[in-house]
């Protein structure tokens, strides 16, 4: 079974703190993603990476950065946390089987509260 | 940006089949239809996907109409653990090499004892 793990299930941080969220997948997937999920807004893509050291902005990259130094690990960084970054953060990984065929596998999520 | 429409919510009696519809009238070419579900406070879970033919796995069946403009996810014997939000997804073509997956609001399925 594919396994995607996230470093924390729950996290409480203060405004202005630097926050690291880590994600690890064990299936040698090329693609990795970070989403945030908020009530009424669904899942929104923050960043994704299709290879080591490669990254592309998603829909809402402002206030976030990412790092992918190893294929299995994708980190999301909040340089200076703000209260509007309180959210559920979901990591996913996938590989592309063929055109239009890609199954994403999600981690359990990290619920971040910024005070 | 949403390319799929689903009912906001549905109820299903425990032990009965749950039929979740999805319209994707703008689907084209080789776009696959994917279904995921999200149980409260967990990450989304892959269920099934298909292109033209009906598909079945250990979790569910997927029925795709001949014109491919709609599909139905069938949970043959719903249990209380199937209570979740179900997402029907097609991919949004991008100019970059990556085709973005769009999660719409989904259908909130409540399985009732």
mmCIF file with all atom_site columns, C-alpha atoms in Angstrom:
data_model
loop_
_atom_site.group_PDB
_atom_site.id
_atom_site.type_symbol
_atom_site.label_atom_id
_atom_site.label_alt_id
_atom_site.label_comp_id
_atom_site.label_asym_id
_atom_site.label_entity_id
_atom_site.label_seq_id
_atom_site.pdbx_PDB_ins_code
_atom_site.Cartn_x
_atom_site.Cartn_y
_atom_site.Cartn_z
_atom_site.occupancy
_atom_site.B_iso_or_equiv
_atom_site.pdbx_formal_charge
_atom_site.auth_seq_id
_atom_site.auth_comp_id
_atom_site.auth_asym_id
_atom_site.auth_atom_id
_atom_site.pdbx_PDB_model_num
ATOM 1   C CA . UNK A 1 1   ? 0.000   0.000  0.000   1.00 0.00 ? 1   UNK A CA 1
ATOM 2   C CA . UNK A 1 2   ? 1.084   3.524  -0.733  1.00 0.00 ? 2   UNK A CA 1
ATOM 3   C CA . UNK A 1 3   ? 1.902   5.438  2.377   1.00 0.00 ? 3   UNK A CA 1
ATOM 4   C CA . UNK A 1 4   ? 2.089   9.205  2.700   1.00 0.00 ? 4   UNK A CA 1
ATOM 5   C CA . UNK A 1 5   ? 2.979   10.480 6.135   1.00 0.00 ? 5   UNK A CA 1
ATOM 6   C CA . UNK A 1 6   ? 2.954   13.974 7.540   1.00 0.00 ? 6   UNK A CA 1
ATOM 7   C CA . UNK A 1 7   ? 5.141   15.065 10.432  1.00 0.00 ? 7   UNK A CA 1
ATOM 8   C CA . UNK A 1 8   ? 2.333   16.276 12.693  1.00 0.00 ? 8   UNK A CA 1
ATOM 9   C CA . UNK A 1 9   ? -1.436  15.806 12.962  1.00 0.00 ? 9   UNK A CA 1
ATOM 10  C CA . UNK A 1 10  ? -1.922  18.948 15.025  1.00 0.00 ? 10  UNK A CA 1
ATOM 11  C CA . UNK A 1 11  ? 0.277   22.024 15.358  1.00 0.00 ? 11  UNK A CA 1
ATOM 12  C CA . UNK A 1 12  ? -0.116  25.291 17.253  1.00 0.00 ? 12  UNK A CA 1
ATOM 13  C CA . UNK A 1 13  ? 2.167   28.206 16.375  1.00 0.00 ? 13  UNK A CA 1
ATOM 14  C CA . UNK A 1 14  ? 2.345   31.921 17.081  1.00 0.00 ? 14  UNK A CA 1
ATOM 15  C CA . UNK A 1 15  ? 2.103   34.712 14.544  1.00 0.00 ? 15  UNK A CA 1
ATOM 16  C CA . UNK A 1 16  ? 5.496   35.420 12.990  1.00 0.00 ? 16  UNK A CA 1
ATOM 17  C CA . UNK A 1 17  ? 6.966   32.000 13.688  1.00 0.00 ? 17  UNK A CA 1
ATOM 18  C CA . UNK A 1 18  ? 8.621   29.991 10.934  1.00 0.00 ? 18  UNK A CA 1
ATOM 19  C CA . UNK A 1 19  ? 6.736   26.734 10.425  1.00 0.00 ? 19  UNK A CA 1
ATOM 20  C CA . UNK A 1 20  ? 7.908   23.561 8.713   1.00 0.00 ? 20  UNK A CA 1
ATOM 21  C CA . UNK A 1 21  ? 5.477   20.893 7.579   1.00 0.00 ? 21  UNK A CA 1
ATOM 22  C CA . UNK A 1 22  ? 7.078   17.715 6.318   1.00 0.00 ? 22  UNK A CA 1
ATOM 23  C CA . UNK A 1 23  ? 5.695   15.023 4.082   1.00 0.00 ? 23  UNK A CA 1
ATOM 24  C CA . UNK A 1 24  ? 7.239   11.672 3.208   1.00 0.00 ? 24  UNK A CA 1
ATOM 25  C CA . UNK A 1 25  ? 6.046   9.095  0.679   1.00 0.00 ? 25  UNK A CA 1
ATOM 26  C CA . UNK A 1 26  ? 7.360   5.571  0.316   1.00 0.00 ? 26  UNK A CA 1
ATOM 27  C CA . UNK A 1 27  ? 6.357   4.699  -3.264  1.00 0.00 ? 27  UNK A CA 1
ATOM 28  C CA . UNK A 1 28  ? 9.041   6.468  -5.298  1.00 0.00 ? 28  UNK A CA 1
ATOM 29  C CA . UNK A 1 29  ? 6.447   8.846  -6.775  1.00 0.00 ? 29  UNK A CA 1
ATOM 30  C CA . UNK A 1 30  ? 7.699   11.649 -8.991  1.00 0.00 ? 30  UNK A CA 1
ATOM 31  C CA . UNK A 1 31  ? 4.972   14.136 -8.085  1.00 0.00 ? 31  UNK A CA 1
ATOM 32  C CA . UNK A 1 32  ? 4.246   15.609 -4.691  1.00 0.00 ? 32  UNK A CA 1
ATOM 33  C CA . UNK A 1 33  ? 1.729   18.265 -3.702  1.00 0.00 ? 33  UNK A CA 1
ATOM 34  C CA . UNK A 1 34  ? 0.721   20.532 -0.859  1.00 0.00 ? 34  UNK A CA 1
ATOM 35  C CA . UNK A 1 35  ? -2.906  21.592 -0.496  1.00 0.00 ? 35  UNK A CA 1
ATOM 36  C CA . UNK A 1 36  ? -4.801  23.509 2.114   1.00 0.00 ? 36  UNK A CA 1
ATOM 37  C CA . UNK A 1 37  ? -8.407  22.812 2.907   1.00 0.00 ? 37  UNK A CA 1
ATOM 38  C CA . UNK A 1 38  ? -10.770 25.337 4.410   1.00 0.00 ? 38  UNK A CA 1
ATOM 39  C CA . UNK A 1 39  ? -14.536 25.123 5.026   1.00 0.00 ? 39  UNK A CA 1
ATOM 40  C CA . UNK A 1 40  ? -16.459 26.252 1.973   1.00 0.00 ? 40  UNK A CA 1
ATOM 41  C CA . UNK A 1 41  ? -13.325 26.593 -0.163  1.00 0.00 ? 41  UNK A CA 1
ATOM 42  C CA . UNK A 1 42  ? -12.456 22.961 -0.779  1.00 0.00 ? 42  UNK A CA 1
ATOM 43  C CA . UNK A 1 43  ? -8.909  21.844 -1.500  1.00 0.00 ? 43  UNK A CA 1
ATOM 44  C CA . UNK A 1 44  ? -6.636  24.493 -2.937  1.00 0.00 ? 44  UNK A CA 1
ATOM 45  C CA . UNK A 1 45  ? -3.232  23.714 -4.397  1.00 0.00 ? 45  UNK A CA 1
ATOM 46  C CA . UNK A 1 46  ? -0.341  25.634 -2.831  1.00 0.00 ? 46  UNK A CA 1
ATOM 47  C CA . UNK A 1 47  ? 2.709   24.129 -4.564  1.00 0.00 ? 47  UNK A CA 1
ATOM 48  C CA . UNK A 1 48  ? 3.654   20.977 -6.355  1.00 0.00 ? 48  UNK A CA 1
ATOM 49  C CA . UNK A 1 49  ? 6.861   19.295 -7.380  1.00 0.00 ? 49  UNK A CA 1
ATOM 50  C CA . UNK A 1 50  ? 7.366   16.936 -10.286 1.00 0.00 ? 50  UNK A CA 1
ATOM 51  C CA . UNK A 1 51  ? 10.983  16.067 -9.545  1.00 0.00 ? 51  UNK A CA 1
ATOM 52  C CA . UNK A 1 52  ? 13.728  16.586 -6.996  1.00 0.00 ? 52  UNK A CA 1
ATOM 53  C CA . UNK A 1 53  ? 14.599  20.276 -6.666  1.00 0.00 ? 53  UNK A CA 1
ATOM 54  C CA . UNK A 1 54  ? 11.760  21.167 -9.064  1.00 0.00 ? 54  UNK A CA 1
ATOM 55  C CA . UNK A 1 55  ? 8.708   23.072 -7.913  1.00 0.00 ? 55  UNK A CA 1
ATOM 56  C CA . UNK A 1 56  ? 5.815   24.955 -9.404  1.00 0.00 ? 56  UNK A CA 1
ATOM 57  C CA . UNK A 1 57  ? 3.345   27.351 -7.874  1.00 0.00 ? 57  UNK A CA 1
ATOM 58  C CA . UNK A 1 58  ? -0.218  26.270 -7.451  1.00 0.00 ? 58  UNK A CA 1
ATOM 59  C CA . UNK A 1 59  ? -3.216  28.508 -6.940  1.00 0.00 ? 59  UNK A CA 1
ATOM 60  C CA . UNK A 1 60  ? -2.277  30.125 -3.621  1.00 0.00 ? 60  UNK A CA 1
ATOM 61  C CA . UNK A 1 61  ? 1.526   30.141 -3.170  1.00 0.00 ? 61  UNK A CA 1
ATOM 62  C CA . UNK A 1 62  ? 1.728   33.517 -1.390  1.00 0.00 ? 62  UNK A CA 1
ATOM 63  C CA . UNK A 1 63  ? 3.188   33.223 2.080   1.00 0.00 ? 63  UNK A CA 1
ATOM 64  C CA . UNK A 1 64  ? 4.545   29.726 1.451   1.00 0.00 ? 64  UNK A CA 1
ATOM 65  C CA . UNK A 1 65  ? 7.681   28.129 0.085   1.00 0.00 ? 65  UNK A CA 1
ATOM 66  C CA . UNK A 1 66  ? 8.643   24.509 -0.495  1.00 0.00 ? 66  UNK A CA 1
ATOM 67  C CA . UNK A 1 67  ? 11.695  22.331 -0.583  1.00 0.00 ? 67  UNK A CA 1
ATOM 68  C CA . UNK A 1 68  ? 12.310  19.014 -2.252  1.00 0.00 ? 68  UNK A CA 1
ATOM 69  C CA . UNK A 1 69  ? 15.867  17.860 -1.714  1.00 0.00 ? 69  UNK A CA 1
ATOM 70  C CA . UNK A 1 70  ? 15.040  14.150 -1.860  1.00 0.00 ? 70  UNK A CA 1
ATOM 71  C CA . UNK A 1 71  ? 12.466  12.353 -3.962  1.00 0.00 ? 71  UNK A CA 1
ATOM 72  C CA . UNK A 1 72  ? 10.536  10.982 -1.012  1.00 0.00 ? 72  UNK A CA 1
ATOM 73  C CA . UNK A 1 73  ? 10.339  14.200 1.000   1.00 0.00 ? 73  UNK A CA 1
ATOM 74  C CA . UNK A 1 74  ? 8.463   17.443 0.297   1.00 0.00 ? 74  UNK A CA 1
ATOM 75  C CA . UNK A 1 75  ? 8.468   20.234 2.845   1.00 0.00 ? 75  UNK A CA 1
ATOM 76  C CA . UNK A 1 76  ? 6.111   23.191 3.117   1.00 0.00 ? 76  UNK A CA 1
ATOM 77  C CA . UNK A 1 77  ? 7.495   26.280 4.834   1.00 0.00 ? 77  UNK A CA 1
ATOM 78  C CA . UNK A 1 78  ? 5.567   29.185 6.269   1.00 0.00 ? 78  UNK A CA 1
ATOM 79  C CA . UNK A 1 79  ? 8.256   31.860 6.527   1.00 0.00 ? 79  UNK A CA 1
ATOM 80  C CA . UNK A 1 80  ? 6.269   34.012 8.953   1.00 0.00 ? 80  UNK A CA 1
ATOM 81  C CA . UNK A 1 81  ? 3.037   32.397 10.049  1.00 0.00 ? 81  UNK A CA 1
ATOM 82  C CA . UNK A 1 82  ? -0.112  34.504 10.069  1.00 0.00 ? 82  UNK A CA 1
ATOM 83  C CA . UNK A 1 83  ? -3.552  33.821 11.473  1.00 0.00 ? 83  UNK A CA 1
ATOM 84  C CA . UNK A 1 84  ? -5.035  33.476 7.982   1.00 0.00 ? 84  UNK A CA 1
ATOM 85  C CA . UNK A 1 85  ? -2.814  30.450 7.482   1.00 0.00 ? 85  UNK A CA 1
ATOM 86  C CA . UNK A 1 86  ? -4.764  28.536 10.092  1.00 0.00 ? 86  UNK A CA 1
ATOM 87  C CA . UNK A 1 87  ? -6.006  25.584 8.084   1.00 0.00 ? 87  UNK A CA 1
ATOM 88  C CA . UNK A 1 88  ? -5.840  21.866 7.355   1.00 0.00 ? 88  UNK A CA 1
ATOM 89  C CA . UNK A 1 89  ? -2.757  21.098 5.251   1.00 0.00 ? 89  UNK A CA 1
ATOM 90  C CA . UNK A 1 90  ? -2.747  18.020 3.069   1.00 0.00 ? 90  UNK A CA 1
ATOM 91  C CA . UNK A 1 91  ? 0.201   16.449 1.307   1.00 0.00 ? 91  UNK A CA 1
ATOM 92  C CA . UNK A 1 92  ? -0.225  14.112 -1.648  1.00 0.00 ? 92  UNK A CA 1
ATOM 93  C CA . UNK A 1 93  ? 1.968   12.149 -4.018  1.00 0.00 ? 93  UNK A CA 1
ATOM 94  C CA . UNK A 1 94  ? 1.394   10.529 -7.376  1.00 0.00 ? 94  UNK A CA 1
ATOM 95  C CA . UNK A 1 95  ? 2.931   9.106  -10.469 1.00 0.00 ? 95  UNK A CA 1
ATOM 96  C CA . UNK A 1 96  ? 1.612   9.597  -13.969 1.00 0.00 ? 96  UNK A CA 1
ATOM 97  C CA . UNK A 1 97  ? 0.534   6.290  -15.457 1.00 0.00 ? 97  UNK A CA 1
ATOM 98  C CA . UNK A 1 98  ? -0.339  7.783  -18.825 1.00 0.00 ? 98  UNK A CA 1
ATOM 99  C CA . UNK A 1 99  ? -2.068  10.810 -20.376 1.00 0.00 ? 99  UNK A CA 1
ATOM 100 C CA . UNK A 1 100 ? -4.870  11.843 -18.060 1.00 0.00 ? 100 UNK A CA 1
ATOM 101 C CA . UNK A 1 101 ? -4.139  8.983  -15.670 1.00 0.00 ? 101 UNK A CA 1
ATOM 102 C CA . UNK A 1 102 ? -2.738  9.996  -12.358 1.00 0.00 ? 102 UNK A CA 1
ATOM 103 C CA . UNK A 1 103 ? -3.891  8.836  -8.950  1.00 0.00 ? 103 UNK A CA 1
ATOM 104 C CA . UNK A 1 104 ? -3.048  11.056 -6.023  1.00 0.00 ? 104 UNK A CA 1
ATOM 105 C CA . UNK A 1 105 ? -2.505  9.507  -2.598  1.00 0.00 ? 105 UNK A CA 1
ATOM 106 C CA . UNK A 1 106 ? -3.001  11.746 0.392   1.00 0.00 ? 106 UNK A CA 1
ATOM 107 C CA . UNK A 1 107 ? -1.510  11.926 3.833   1.00 0.00 ? 107 UNK A CA 1
ATOM 108 C CA . UNK A 1 108 ? -3.665  12.233 6.968   1.00 0.00 ? 108 UNK A CA 1
ATOM 109 C CA . UNK A 1 109 ? -3.354  16.009 7.100   1.00 0.00 ? 109 UNK A CA 1
ATOM 110 C CA . UNK A 1 110 ? -1.913  18.530 9.556   1.00 0.00 ? 110 UNK A CA 1
ATOM 111 C CA . UNK A 1 111 ? -4.308  20.840 11.332  1.00 0.00 ? 111 UNK A CA 1
ATOM 112 C CA . UNK A 1 112 ? -2.398  24.069 11.933  1.00 0.00 ? 112 UNK A CA 1
ATOM 113 C CA . UNK A 1 113 ? -3.595  26.760 14.302  1.00 0.00 ? 113 UNK A CA 1
ATOM 114 C CA . UNK A 1 114 ? -1.785  30.105 14.236  1.00 0.00 ? 114 UNK A CA 1
ATOM 115 C CA . UNK A 1 115 ? -2.459  32.285 17.266  1.00 0.00 ? 115 UNK A CA 1
ATOM 116 C CA . UNK B 2 1   ? -12.945 26.399 -12.716 1.00 0.00 ? 1   UNK B CA 1
ATOM 117 C CA . UNK B 2 2   ? -15.048 23.459 -11.571 1.00 0.00 ? 2   UNK B CA 1
ATOM 118 C CA . UNK B 2 3   ? -15.716 20.987 -14.356 1.00 0.00 ? 3   UNK B CA 1
ATOM 119 C CA . UNK B 2 4   ? -17.987 18.679 -12.404 1.00 0.00 ? 4   UNK B CA 1
ATOM 120 C CA . UNK B 2 5   ? -21.315 19.105 -10.673 1.00 0.00 ? 5   UNK B CA 1
ATOM 121 C CA . UNK B 2 6   ? -22.553 16.904 -7.862  1.00 0.00 ? 6   UNK B CA 1
ATOM 122 C CA . UNK B 2 7   ? -25.453 17.086 -5.418  1.00 0.00 ? 7   UNK B CA 1
ATOM 123 C CA . UNK B 2 8   ? -24.472 18.832 -2.226  1.00 0.00 ? 8   UNK B CA 1
ATOM 124 C CA . UNK B 2 9   ? -25.685 16.049 0.038   1.00 0.00 ? 9   UNK B CA 1
ATOM 125 C CA . UNK B 2 10  ? -27.380 12.661 0.041   1.00 0.00 ? 10  UNK B CA 1
ATOM 126 C CA . UNK B 2 11  ? -28.672 10.171 2.577   1.00 0.00 ? 11  UNK B CA 1
ATOM 127 C CA . UNK B 2 12  ? -28.555 6.401  2.276   1.00 0.00 ? 12  UNK B CA 1
ATOM 128 C CA . UNK B 2 13  ? -29.888 3.663  4.558   1.00 0.00 ? 13  UNK B CA 1
ATOM 129 C CA . UNK B 2 14  ? -27.286 1.298  5.951   1.00 0.00 ? 14  UNK B CA 1
ATOM 130 C CA . UNK B 2 15  ? -27.040 -1.869 3.880   1.00 0.00 ? 15  UNK B CA 1
ATOM 131 C CA . UNK B 2 16  ? -28.587 -0.303 0.803   1.00 0.00 ? 16  UNK B CA 1
ATOM 132 C CA . UNK B 2 17  ? -26.764 0.764  -2.335  1.00 0.00 ? 17  UNK B CA 1
ATOM 133 C CA . UNK B 2 18  ? -25.578 4.362  -2.443  1.00 0.00 ? 18  UNK B CA 1
ATOM 134 C CA . UNK B 2 19  ? -25.669 5.882  -5.927  1.00 0.00 ? 19  UNK B CA 1
ATOM 135 C CA . UNK B 2 20  ? -23.732 9.119  -6.238  1.00 0.00 ? 20  UNK B CA 1
ATOM 136 C CA . UNK B 2 21  ? -24.161 11.008 -9.521  1.00 0.00 ? 21  UNK B CA 1
ATOM 137 C CA . UNK B 2 22  ? -21.739 13.385 -11.193 1.00 0.00 ? 22  UNK B CA 1
ATOM 138 C CA . UNK B 2 23  ? -22.095 15.532 -14.307 1.00 0.00 ? 23  UNK B CA 1
ATOM 139 C CA . UNK B 2 24  ? -18.990 16.291 -16.335 1.00 0.00 ? 24  UNK B CA 1
ATOM 140 C CA . UNK B 2 25  ? -20.490 17.545 -19.579 1.00 0.00 ? 25  UNK B CA 1
ATOM 141 C CA . UNK B 2 26  ? -17.277 19.236 -20.745 1.00 0.00 ? 26  UNK B CA 1
ATOM 142 C CA . UNK B 2 27  ? -15.108 16.154 -20.414 1.00 0.00 ? 27  UNK B CA 1
ATOM 143 C CA . UNK B 2 28  ? -13.078 15.546 -23.500 1.00 0.00 ? 28  UNK B CA 1
ATOM 144 C CA . UNK B 2 29  ? -10.476 13.425 -25.165 1.00 0.00 ? 29  UNK B CA 1
ATOM 145 C CA . UNK B 2 30  ? -8.627  11.074 -22.897 1.00 0.00 ? 30  UNK B CA 1
ATOM 146 C CA . UNK B 2 31  ? -9.729  12.607 -19.632 1.00 0.00 ? 31  UNK B CA 1
ATOM 147 C CA . UNK B 2 32  ? -10.390 10.024 -16.954 1.00 0.00 ? 32  UNK B CA 1
ATOM 148 C CA . UNK B 2 33  ? -13.069 10.378 -14.300 1.00 0.00 ? 33  UNK B CA 1
ATOM 149 C CA . UNK B 2 34  ? -11.742 9.892  -10.786 1.00 0.00 ? 34  UNK B CA 1
ATOM 150 C CA . UNK B 2 35  ? -13.570 9.460  -7.506  1.00 0.00 ? 35  UNK B CA 1
ATOM 151 C CA . UNK B 2 36  ? -12.121 10.169 -4.089  1.00 0.00 ? 36  UNK B CA 1
ATOM 152 C CA . UNK B 2 37  ? -13.720 10.359 -0.683  1.00 0.00 ? 37  UNK B CA 1
ATOM 153 C CA . UNK B 2 38  ? -12.804 12.180 2.494   1.00 0.00 ? 38  UNK B CA 1
ATOM 154 C CA . UNK B 2 39  ? -13.880 10.939 5.871   1.00 0.00 ? 39  UNK B CA 1
ATOM 155 C CA . UNK B 2 40  ? -14.061 13.660 8.486   1.00 0.00 ? 40  UNK B CA 1
ATOM 156 C CA . UNK B 2 41  ? -10.631 14.912 9.640   1.00 0.00 ? 41  UNK B CA 1
ATOM 157 C CA . UNK B 2 42  ? -8.737  12.571 7.315   1.00 0.00 ? 42  UNK B CA 1
ATOM 158 C CA . UNK B 2 43  ? -7.017  13.044 3.967   1.00 0.00 ? 43  UNK B CA 1
ATOM 159 C CA . UNK B 2 44  ? -8.882  12.214 0.744   1.00 0.00 ? 44  UNK B CA 1
ATOM 160 C CA . UNK B 2 45  ? -8.814  8.554  -0.241  1.00 0.00 ? 45  UNK B CA 1
ATOM 161 C CA . UNK B 2 46  ? -8.721  7.276  -3.807  1.00 0.00 ? 46  UNK B CA 1
ATOM 162 C CA . UNK B 2 47  ? -11.713 5.078  -4.710  1.00 0.00 ? 47  UNK B CA 1
ATOM 163 C CA . UNK B 2 48  ? -11.839 4.325  -8.424  1.00 0.00 ? 48  UNK B CA 1
ATOM 164 C CA . UNK B 2 49  ? -11.337 5.803  -11.870 1.00 0.00 ? 49  UNK B CA 1
ATOM 165 C CA . UNK B 2 50  ? -12.487 5.098  -15.406 1.00 0.00 ? 50  UNK B CA 1
ATOM 166 C CA . UNK B 2 51  ? -12.423 6.284  -19.002 1.00 0.00 ? 51  UNK B CA 1
ATOM 167 C CA . UNK B 2 52  ? -15.270 4.726  -20.994 1.00 0.00 ? 52  UNK B CA 1
ATOM 168 C CA . UNK B 2 53  ? -16.074 1.333  -19.612 1.00 0.00 ? 53  UNK B CA 1
ATOM 169 C CA . UNK B 2 54  ? -17.710 0.560  -16.322 1.00 0.00 ? 54  UNK B CA 1
ATOM 170 C CA . UNK B 2 55  ? -15.243 -0.298 -13.599 1.00 0.00 ? 55  UNK B CA 1
ATOM 171 C CA . UNK B 2 56  ? -15.466 -2.251 -10.359 1.00 0.00 ? 56  UNK B CA 1
ATOM 172 C CA . UNK B 2 57  ? -13.077 -2.788 -7.498  1.00 0.00 ? 57  UNK B CA 1
ATOM 173 C CA . UNK B 2 58  ? -13.324 -3.903 -3.902  1.00 0.00 ? 58  UNK B CA 1
ATOM 174 C CA . UNK B 2 59  ? -14.656 -0.522 -2.810  1.00 0.00 ? 59  UNK B CA 1
ATOM 175 C CA . UNK B 2 60  ? -17.138 0.522  -5.468  1.00 0.00 ? 60  UNK B CA 1
ATOM 176 C CA . UNK B 2 61  ? -18.425 0.418  -9.019  1.00 0.00 ? 61  UNK B CA 1
ATOM 177 C CA . UNK B 2 62  ? -18.248 3.235  -11.537 1.00 0.00 ? 62  UNK B CA 1
ATOM 178 C CA . UNK B 2 63  ? -20.830 3.565  -14.287 1.00 0.00 ? 63  UNK B CA 1
ATOM 179 C CA . UNK B 2 64  ? -19.988 6.013  -17.084 1.00 0.00 ? 64  UNK B CA 1
ATOM 180 C CA . UNK B 2 65  ? -22.621 6.967  -19.638 1.00 0.00 ? 65  UNK B CA 1
ATOM 181 C CA . UNK B 2 66  ? -21.940 6.257  -23.274 1.00 0.00 ? 66  UNK B CA 1
ATOM 182 C CA . UNK B 2 67  ? -21.525 9.962  -24.090 1.00 0.00 ? 67  UNK B CA 1
ATOM 183 C CA . UNK B 2 68  ? -19.221 10.262 -21.053 1.00 0.00 ? 68  UNK B CA 1
ATOM 184 C CA . UNK B 2 69  ? -21.037 13.372 -19.852 1.00 0.00 ? 69  UNK B CA 1
ATOM 185 C CA . UNK B 2 70  ? -21.987 11.848 -16.534 1.00 0.00 ? 70  UNK B CA 1
ATOM 186 C CA . UNK B 2 71  ? -21.104 9.012  -14.202 1.00 0.00 ? 71  UNK B CA 1
ATOM 187 C CA . UNK B 2 72  ? -22.407 7.295  -11.082 1.00 0.00 ? 72  UNK B CA 1
ATOM 188 C CA . UNK B 2 73  ? -20.403 5.898  -8.212  1.00 0.00 ? 73  UNK B CA 1
ATOM 189 C CA . UNK B 2 74  ? -22.101 2.938  -6.577  1.00 0.00 ? 74  UNK B CA 1
ATOM 190 C CA . UNK B 2 75  ? -21.355 1.701  -3.095  1.00 0.00 ? 75  UNK B CA 1
ATOM 191 C CA . UNK B 2 76  ? -23.245 -1.615 -3.208  1.00 0.00 ? 76  UNK B CA 1
ATOM 192 C CA . UNK B 2 77  ? -23.876 -2.090 0.505   1.00 0.00 ? 77  UNK B CA 1
ATOM 193 C CA . UNK B 2 78  ? -23.319 1.160  2.344   1.00 0.00 ? 78  UNK B CA 1
ATOM 194 C CA . UNK B 2 79  ? -22.072 1.023  5.926   1.00 0.00 ? 79  UNK B CA 1
ATOM 195 C CA . UNK B 2 80  ? -21.800 3.741  8.550   1.00 0.00 ? 80  UNK B CA 1
ATOM 196 C CA . UNK B 2 81  ? -18.071 3.956  7.759   1.00 0.00 ? 81  UNK B CA 1
ATOM 197 C CA . UNK B 2 82  ? -18.954 5.129  4.245   1.00 0.00 ? 82  UNK B CA 1
ATOM 198 C CA . UNK B 2 83  ? -20.237 8.421  5.625   1.00 0.00 ? 83  UNK B CA 1
ATOM 199 C CA . UNK B 2 84  ? -17.918 10.934 3.945   1.00 0.00 ? 84  UNK B CA 1
ATOM 200 C CA . UNK B 2 85  ? -17.627 13.641 1.311   1.00 0.00 ? 85  UNK B CA 1
ATOM 201 C CA . UNK B 2 86  ? -17.306 12.100 -2.155  1.00 0.00 ? 86  UNK B CA 1
ATOM 202 C CA . UNK B 2 87  ? -15.459 13.976 -4.879  1.00 0.00 ? 87  UNK B CA 1
ATOM 203 C CA . UNK B 2 88  ? -15.860 13.393 -8.587  1.00 0.00 ? 88  UNK B CA 1
ATOM 204 C CA . UNK B 2 89  ? -12.880 14.789 -10.472 1.00 0.00 ? 89  UNK B CA 1
ATOM 205 C CA . UNK B 2 90  ? -11.717 15.380 -13.993 1.00 0.00 ? 90  UNK B CA 1
ATOM 206 C CA . UNK B 2 91  ? -8.513  17.092 -14.846 1.00 0.00 ? 91  UNK B CA 1
ATOM 207 C CA . UNK B 2 92  ? -8.134  20.690 -15.960 1.00 0.00 ? 92  UNK B CA 1
ATOM 208 C CA . UNK B 2 93  ? -5.857  21.075 -18.923 1.00 0.00 ? 93  UNK B CA 1
ATOM 209 C CA . UNK B 2 94  ? -3.009  23.493 -18.241 1.00 0.00 ? 94  UNK B CA 1
ATOM 210 C CA . UNK B 2 95  ? -0.380  25.038 -20.437 1.00 0.00 ? 95  UNK B CA 1
ATOM 211 C CA . UNK B 2 96  ? 2.295   23.583 -18.207 1.00 0.00 ? 96  UNK B CA 1
ATOM 212 C CA . UNK B 2 97  ? 3.254   19.948 -18.297 1.00 0.00 ? 97  UNK B CA 1
ATOM 213 C CA . UNK B 2 98  ? 1.037   19.235 -15.335 1.00 0.00 ? 98  UNK B CA 1
ATOM 214 C CA . UNK B 2 99  ? -2.745  18.976 -15.657 1.00 0.00 ? 99  UNK B CA 1
ATOM 215 C CA . UNK B 2 100 ? -4.288  20.287 -12.499 1.00 0.00 ? 100 UNK B CA 1
ATOM 216 C CA . UNK B 2 101 ? -6.705  18.189 -10.519 1.00 0.00 ? 101 UNK B CA 1
ATOM 217 C CA . UNK B 2 102 ? -9.686  20.190 -9.310  1.00 0.00 ? 102 UNK B CA 1
ATOM 218 C CA . UNK B 2 103 ? -11.543 19.101 -6.224  1.00 0.00 ? 103 UNK B CA 1
ATOM 219 C CA . UNK B 2 104 ? -15.030 20.611 -6.239  1.00 0.00 ? 104 UNK B CA 1
ATOM 220 C CA . UNK B 2 105 ? -17.239 20.774 -3.145  1.00 0.00 ? 105 UNK B CA 1
ATOM 221 C CA . UNK B 2 106 ? -18.265 17.115 -3.514  1.00 0.00 ? 106 UNK B CA 1
ATOM 222 C CA . UNK B 2 107 ? -21.310 15.261 -2.168  1.00 0.00 ? 107 UNK B CA 1
ATOM 223 C CA . UNK B 2 108 ? -21.686 14.772 1.552   1.00 0.00 ? 108 UNK B CA 1
ATOM 224 C CA . UNK B 2 109 ? -23.059 11.252 1.967   1.00 0.00 ? 109 UNK B CA 1
ATOM 225 C CA . UNK B 2 110 ? -24.689 10.333 5.249   1.00 0.00 ? 110 UNK B CA 1
ATOM 226 C CA . UNK B 2 111 ? -25.326 6.653  5.853   1.00 0.00 ? 111 UNK B CA 1
ATOM 227 C CA . UNK B 2 112 ? -28.189 6.278  8.284   1.00 0.00 ? 112 UNK B CA 1
ATOM 228 C CA . UNK B 2 113 ? -28.655 3.263  10.588  1.00 0.00 ? 113 UNK B CA 1
#
